mmCIF file of C-alpha atoms in Angstrom:
data_model
loop_
_atom_site.group_PDB
_atom_site.id
_atom_site.type_symbol
_atom_site.label_atom_id
_atom_site.label_comp_id
_atom_site.label_asym_id
_atom_site.label_seq_id
_atom_site.Cartn_x
_atom_site.Cartn_y
_atom_site.Cartn_z
ATOM 1 C CA MET G 1 132.408 93.144 129.636
ATOM 2 C CA ILE G 2 129.744 90.784 128.288
ATOM 3 C CA ASN G 3 129.524 88.591 125.186
ATOM 4 C CA ILE G 4 126.581 88.736 122.824
ATOM 5 C CA LYS G 5 125.609 87.511 119.387
ATOM 6 C CA ILE G 6 124.193 90.042 116.937
ATOM 7 C CA GLU G 7 122.085 88.865 113.986
ATOM 8 C CA LEU G 8 121.713 91.045 110.908
ATOM 9 C CA TYR G 9 118.998 90.828 108.266
ATOM 10 C CA GLY G 10 118.134 92.160 104.816
ATOM 11 C CA ARG G 11 120.236 95.053 103.565
ATOM 12 C CA LEU G 12 122.160 95.136 106.858
ATOM 13 C CA ILE G 13 123.867 91.910 105.771
ATOM 14 C CA GLY G 14 125.230 93.763 102.758
ATOM 15 C CA LEU G 15 126.102 96.810 104.833
ATOM 16 C CA PHE G 16 128.083 94.884 107.466
ATOM 17 C CA GLY G 17 129.274 92.135 105.090
ATOM 18 C CA GLN G 18 128.036 89.297 107.339
ATOM 19 C CA ASP G 19 124.795 87.970 108.794
ATOM 20 C CA HIS G 20 125.991 87.685 112.394
ATOM 21 C CA ILE G 21 128.653 89.150 114.628
ATOM 22 C CA PHE G 22 129.954 87.979 117.982
ATOM 23 C CA TRP G 23 130.565 91.102 120.037
ATOM 24 C CA GLN G 24 132.018 92.023 123.395
ATOM 25 C CA THR G 25 130.624 95.131 125.033
ATOM 26 C CA GLN G 26 130.033 96.805 128.372
ATOM 27 C CA ALA G 27 127.147 95.705 130.580
ATOM 28 C CA ASN G 28 124.109 98.000 130.811
ATOM 29 C CA SER G 29 124.395 99.212 127.219
ATOM 30 C CA THR G 30 121.232 100.044 125.317
ATOM 31 C CA MET G 31 120.339 98.652 121.912
ATOM 32 C CA LYS G 32 120.790 102.110 120.418
ATOM 33 C CA ALA G 33 124.268 102.559 121.898
ATOM 34 C CA LEU G 34 125.251 99.093 120.722
ATOM 35 C CA TYR G 35 124.018 99.687 117.158
ATOM 36 C CA GLN G 36 125.847 102.990 116.940
ATOM 37 C CA SER G 37 129.025 101.438 118.289
ATOM 38 C CA LEU G 38 128.711 98.612 115.763
ATOM 39 C CA CYS G 39 128.230 101.101 112.924
ATOM 40 C CA GLN G 40 131.178 103.183 114.057
ATOM 41 C CA THR G 41 133.460 100.143 114.134
ATOM 42 C CA HIS G 42 132.322 98.997 110.683
ATOM 43 C CA GLN G 43 132.293 102.572 109.330
ATOM 44 C CA VAL G 44 128.697 102.459 108.129
ATOM 45 C CA ASP G 45 125.783 104.893 108.430
ATOM 46 C CA ASP G 46 124.423 104.714 111.982
ATOM 47 C CA SER G 47 120.903 105.948 111.227
ATOM 48 C CA ILE G 48 118.304 103.836 113.033
ATOM 49 C CA LYS G 49 115.432 105.058 110.824
ATOM 50 C CA GLY G 50 113.197 102.112 109.916
ATOM 51 C CA ILE G 51 115.352 99.586 111.803
ATOM 52 C CA LYS G 52 113.690 97.477 114.512
ATOM 53 C CA PRO G 53 115.764 96.078 117.399
ATOM 54 C CA VAL G 54 115.143 92.552 118.681
ATOM 55 C CA ILE G 55 116.346 90.699 121.791
ATOM 56 C CA ASN G 56 115.957 86.907 121.873
ATOM 57 C CA ASP G 57 113.346 86.940 119.065
ATOM 58 C CA THR G 58 111.218 89.662 120.668
ATOM 59 C CA PHE G 59 110.814 93.230 119.406
ATOM 60 C CA VAL G 60 112.166 95.734 121.937
ATOM 61 C CA ASP G 61 112.643 99.458 122.335
ATOM 62 C CA TRP G 62 115.931 101.137 121.378
ATOM 63 C CA ASN G 63 116.425 102.038 125.052
ATOM 64 C CA ASN G 64 116.231 98.418 126.213
ATOM 65 C CA GLU G 65 119.339 96.961 127.816
ATOM 66 C CA PHE G 66 120.587 93.425 127.172
ATOM 67 C CA GLN G 67 122.322 90.713 129.164
ATOM 68 C CA SER G 68 125.332 88.512 128.558
ATOM 69 C CA GLY G 69 124.391 85.603 126.288
ATOM 70 C CA ASP G 70 121.441 87.406 124.680
ATOM 71 C CA VAL G 71 120.958 87.099 120.939
ATOM 72 C CA LEU G 72 120.296 90.543 119.524
ATOM 73 C CA GLY G 73 118.931 91.370 116.100
ATOM 74 C CA PHE G 74 118.518 94.417 113.895
ATOM 75 C CA LEU G 75 115.741 94.248 111.296
ATOM 76 C CA PRO G 76 115.667 96.757 108.424
ATOM 77 C CA PRO G 77 112.370 97.734 106.755
ATOM 78 C CA ALA G 78 110.543 94.734 105.334
ATOM 79 C CA SER G 79 110.302 94.057 101.603
ATOM 80 C CA GLY G 80 108.127 91.023 101.211
ATOM 81 C CA GLY G 81 105.389 90.532 98.658
ATOM 82 C CA MET A 1 96.457 81.349 109.025
ATOM 83 C CA PHE A 2 99.815 82.812 107.944
ATOM 84 C CA THR A 3 102.557 80.477 106.734
ATOM 85 C CA LEU A 4 106.000 80.581 105.138
ATOM 86 C CA SER A 5 107.072 78.116 102.462
ATOM 87 C CA GLU A 6 110.469 77.091 101.099
ATOM 88 C CA LYS A 7 108.677 75.213 98.297
ATOM 89 C CA ALA A 8 106.378 76.379 95.485
ATOM 90 C CA ILE A 9 103.099 77.728 96.862
ATOM 91 C CA ASP A 10 100.196 75.297 96.409
ATOM 92 C CA ALA A 11 97.385 77.764 95.664
ATOM 93 C CA ALA A 12 94.714 75.070 95.398
ATOM 94 C CA ALA A 13 95.532 73.720 98.856
ATOM 95 C CA LEU A 14 95.466 77.221 100.338
ATOM 96 C CA LYS A 15 92.163 78.017 98.622
ATOM 97 C CA SER A 16 90.621 74.898 100.141
ATOM 98 C CA GLN A 17 91.358 76.374 103.592
ATOM 99 C CA THR A 18 89.074 79.322 102.814
ATOM 100 C CA HIS A 19 86.029 77.205 101.876
ATOM 101 C CA ASP A 20 83.182 77.996 104.215
ATOM 102 C CA PRO A 21 79.448 77.236 103.784
ATOM 103 C CA GLN A 22 78.578 80.744 104.996
ATOM 104 C CA SER A 23 80.669 82.374 102.273
ATOM 105 C CA GLY A 24 79.181 83.842 99.126
ATOM 106 C CA GLY A 25 82.465 85.084 97.751
ATOM 107 C CA PHE A 26 86.209 84.502 97.631
ATOM 108 C CA VAL A 27 88.921 87.030 96.739
ATOM 109 C CA CYS A 28 92.501 86.024 96.049
ATOM 110 C CA PHE A 29 95.747 87.804 95.246
ATOM 111 C CA GLU A 30 98.834 86.109 93.809
ATOM 112 C CA GLY A 31 102.100 88.033 93.705
ATOM 113 C CA TRP A 32 104.519 86.804 91.011
ATOM 114 C CA VAL A 33 108.179 87.508 90.401
ATOM 115 C CA ARG A 34 108.442 89.945 87.478
ATOM 116 C CA ASN A 35 111.430 90.313 85.197
ATOM 117 C CA HIS A 36 112.078 94.004 85.811
ATOM 118 C CA ASN A 37 112.305 96.552 88.620
ATOM 119 C CA ASN A 38 113.401 100.193 88.574
ATOM 120 C CA GLY A 39 114.697 99.876 85.018
ATOM 121 C CA LYS A 40 116.833 96.807 85.700
ATOM 122 C CA ILE A 41 116.303 93.327 84.273
ATOM 123 C CA VAL A 42 115.591 90.917 87.107
ATOM 124 C CA THR A 43 116.506 87.242 86.645
ATOM 125 C CA ALA A 44 115.700 85.844 90.093
ATOM 126 C CA LEU A 45 114.866 86.767 93.678
ATOM 127 C CA HIS A 46 115.889 85.499 97.067
ATOM 128 C CA TYR A 47 113.540 85.986 100.018
ATOM 129 C CA SER A 48 114.883 85.672 103.564
ATOM 130 C CA ALA A 49 113.094 86.207 106.865
ATOM 131 C CA HIS A 50 113.329 86.314 110.601
ATOM 132 C CA GLU A 51 111.117 83.250 110.573
ATOM 133 C CA LYS A 52 109.859 83.267 114.151
ATOM 134 C CA LEU A 53 108.866 86.934 114.068
ATOM 135 C CA ALA A 54 107.551 86.672 110.491
ATOM 136 C CA LEU A 55 105.112 83.937 111.548
ATOM 137 C CA GLN A 56 104.099 85.893 114.643
ATOM 138 C CA VAL A 57 103.595 89.221 112.844
ATOM 139 C CA GLY A 58 101.870 87.523 109.896
ATOM 140 C CA GLN A 59 99.411 85.734 112.170
ATOM 141 C CA ASP A 60 98.704 89.010 114.013
ATOM 142 C CA ILE A 61 97.812 90.597 110.645
ATOM 143 C CA ILE A 62 95.404 87.758 109.812
ATOM 144 C CA GLU A 63 93.748 88.209 113.217
ATOM 145 C CA GLN A 64 93.517 91.977 112.707
ATOM 146 C CA ALA A 65 91.780 91.380 109.363
ATOM 147 C CA GLN A 66 89.344 88.964 110.994
ATOM 148 C CA SER A 67 88.371 91.500 113.654
ATOM 149 C CA ARG A 68 88.320 94.523 111.322
ATOM 150 C CA PHE A 69 86.324 93.067 108.392
ATOM 151 C CA ASP A 70 83.197 90.919 108.161
ATOM 152 C CA ILE A 71 84.974 87.872 106.718
ATOM 153 C CA ASN A 72 84.909 84.138 107.344
ATOM 154 C CA GLN A 73 88.365 82.757 106.488
ATOM 155 C CA ALA A 74 91.678 84.459 105.709
ATOM 156 C CA VAL A 75 94.861 82.706 104.599
ATOM 157 C CA CYS A 76 98.261 84.023 103.520
ATOM 158 C CA CYS A 77 101.444 82.229 102.480
ATOM 159 C CA HIS A 78 104.797 83.849 101.625
ATOM 160 C CA ARG A 79 107.645 82.110 99.820
ATOM 161 C CA LEU A 80 111.215 82.035 101.087
ATOM 162 C CA GLY A 81 114.403 81.050 99.267
ATOM 163 C CA GLU A 82 115.271 81.307 95.583
ATOM 164 C CA LEU A 83 112.486 82.230 93.151
ATOM 165 C CA LEU A 84 112.620 82.530 89.377
ATOM 166 C CA ILE A 85 110.624 84.800 87.066
ATOM 167 C CA GLY A 86 106.945 83.870 87.194
ATOM 168 C CA ASP A 87 107.174 82.036 90.503
ATOM 169 C CA MET A 88 104.522 82.896 93.082
ATOM 170 C CA ALA A 89 105.951 84.957 95.942
ATOM 171 C CA ILE A 90 102.801 85.519 97.988
ATOM 172 C CA TRP A 91 99.251 84.194 98.072
ATOM 173 C CA VAL A 92 96.392 85.855 99.960
ATOM 174 C CA GLY A 93 92.854 84.456 100.005
ATOM 175 C CA VAL A 94 89.769 85.641 101.865
ATOM 176 C CA SER A 95 86.233 84.264 101.940
ATOM 177 C CA ALA A 96 83.258 86.266 103.183
ATOM 178 C CA ASN A 97 79.486 86.367 103.097
ATOM 179 C CA HIS A 98 79.681 89.343 100.705
ATOM 180 C CA ARG A 99 82.346 90.488 98.241
ATOM 181 C CA ARG A 100 83.171 93.965 99.548
ATOM 182 C CA ALA A 101 84.559 92.728 102.865
ATOM 183 C CA ALA A 102 86.564 90.039 101.047
ATOM 184 C CA PHE A 103 88.153 92.592 98.662
ATOM 185 C CA GLU A 104 88.963 95.002 101.474
ATOM 186 C CA ALA A 105 90.399 92.340 103.784
ATOM 187 C CA CYS A 106 92.511 90.855 100.989
ATOM 188 C CA GLU A 107 94.061 94.238 100.211
ATOM 189 C CA PHE A 108 94.597 94.997 103.914
ATOM 190 C CA ILE A 109 96.410 91.701 104.472
ATOM 191 C CA LEU A 110 98.594 92.122 101.397
ATOM 192 C CA GLU A 111 99.600 95.712 102.122
ATOM 193 C CA THR A 112 100.229 95.087 105.813
ATOM 194 C CA VAL A 113 102.262 91.933 105.206
ATOM 195 C CA LYS A 114 104.458 93.794 102.702
ATOM 196 C CA LYS A 115 105.030 96.597 105.197
ATOM 197 C CA GLU A 116 105.358 94.762 108.508
ATOM 198 C CA VAL A 117 106.333 91.104 108.185
ATOM 199 C CA PRO A 118 110.125 90.759 108.541
ATOM 200 C CA ILE A 119 110.851 89.324 105.111
ATOM 201 C CA TRP A 120 113.488 90.764 102.788
ATOM 202 C CA LYS A 121 113.855 90.616 99.033
ATOM 203 C CA ASN A 122 117.235 90.408 97.327
ATOM 204 C CA GLU A 123 116.999 90.863 93.562
ATOM 205 C CA HIS A 124 119.424 89.252 91.129
ATOM 206 C CA TYR A 125 119.963 91.255 87.955
ATOM 207 C CA GLN A 126 120.976 90.295 84.439
ATOM 208 C CA ASP A 127 124.250 92.220 84.800
ATOM 209 C CA GLY A 128 125.292 89.915 87.657
ATOM 210 C CA GLU A 129 124.672 92.427 90.430
ATOM 211 C CA THR A 130 122.256 91.966 93.319
ATOM 212 C CA GLY A 131 120.257 94.516 95.274
ATOM 213 C CA TRP A 132 118.219 94.600 98.480
ATOM 214 C CA VAL A 133 114.769 96.057 97.970
ATOM 215 C CA GLU A 134 112.823 97.950 100.628
ATOM 216 C CA ASN A 135 109.125 98.683 100.346
ATOM 217 C CA ASP A 136 107.844 102.195 100.975
ATOM 218 C CA GLN A 137 107.162 102.724 104.682
#
């Protein structure tokens, strides 16, 4: 098992009720598997439509894996301007 | 240049960054906080961002505009934090030799920033509720 920090932004803060979560998960998980597991635990919609995954402040693909100590982020569609 | 600001946007200072002796025209857009959205009375807004990626994506958009349009200078600043009705949320300014390129680049920057820069708007309504807004993708 590895420890990671997950940062949430925009409407995801409202959805999960917090702006960050410390999470323990299995090694070699993908961002998509992690997000779906997170949604399942918090009983929220697990659709990834419009959401961009981030590892250590860099945009990544949903199939990317992460390492222990990484800071992960999920960014919903932007609404600036 | 693309910047974020926690303080009121200084439009005059931003405009001065677009001055260029080659330019025959300047086009600017200011986005203000309005007091209504989707039938609800808005009293304030809060903008938050993933600041590192917002600066990176915003600067990429400025560079795209500079390569795509025949312009001289392009500047954009987006506010973060609490804004009240009438406050300026975004400022875009473009100078160019001729007006058409300046108009087109200004619109391109505005539309692309709204769609791609990781900034999020949380509206505060008169009834005490709040709501996250998402632009059309």
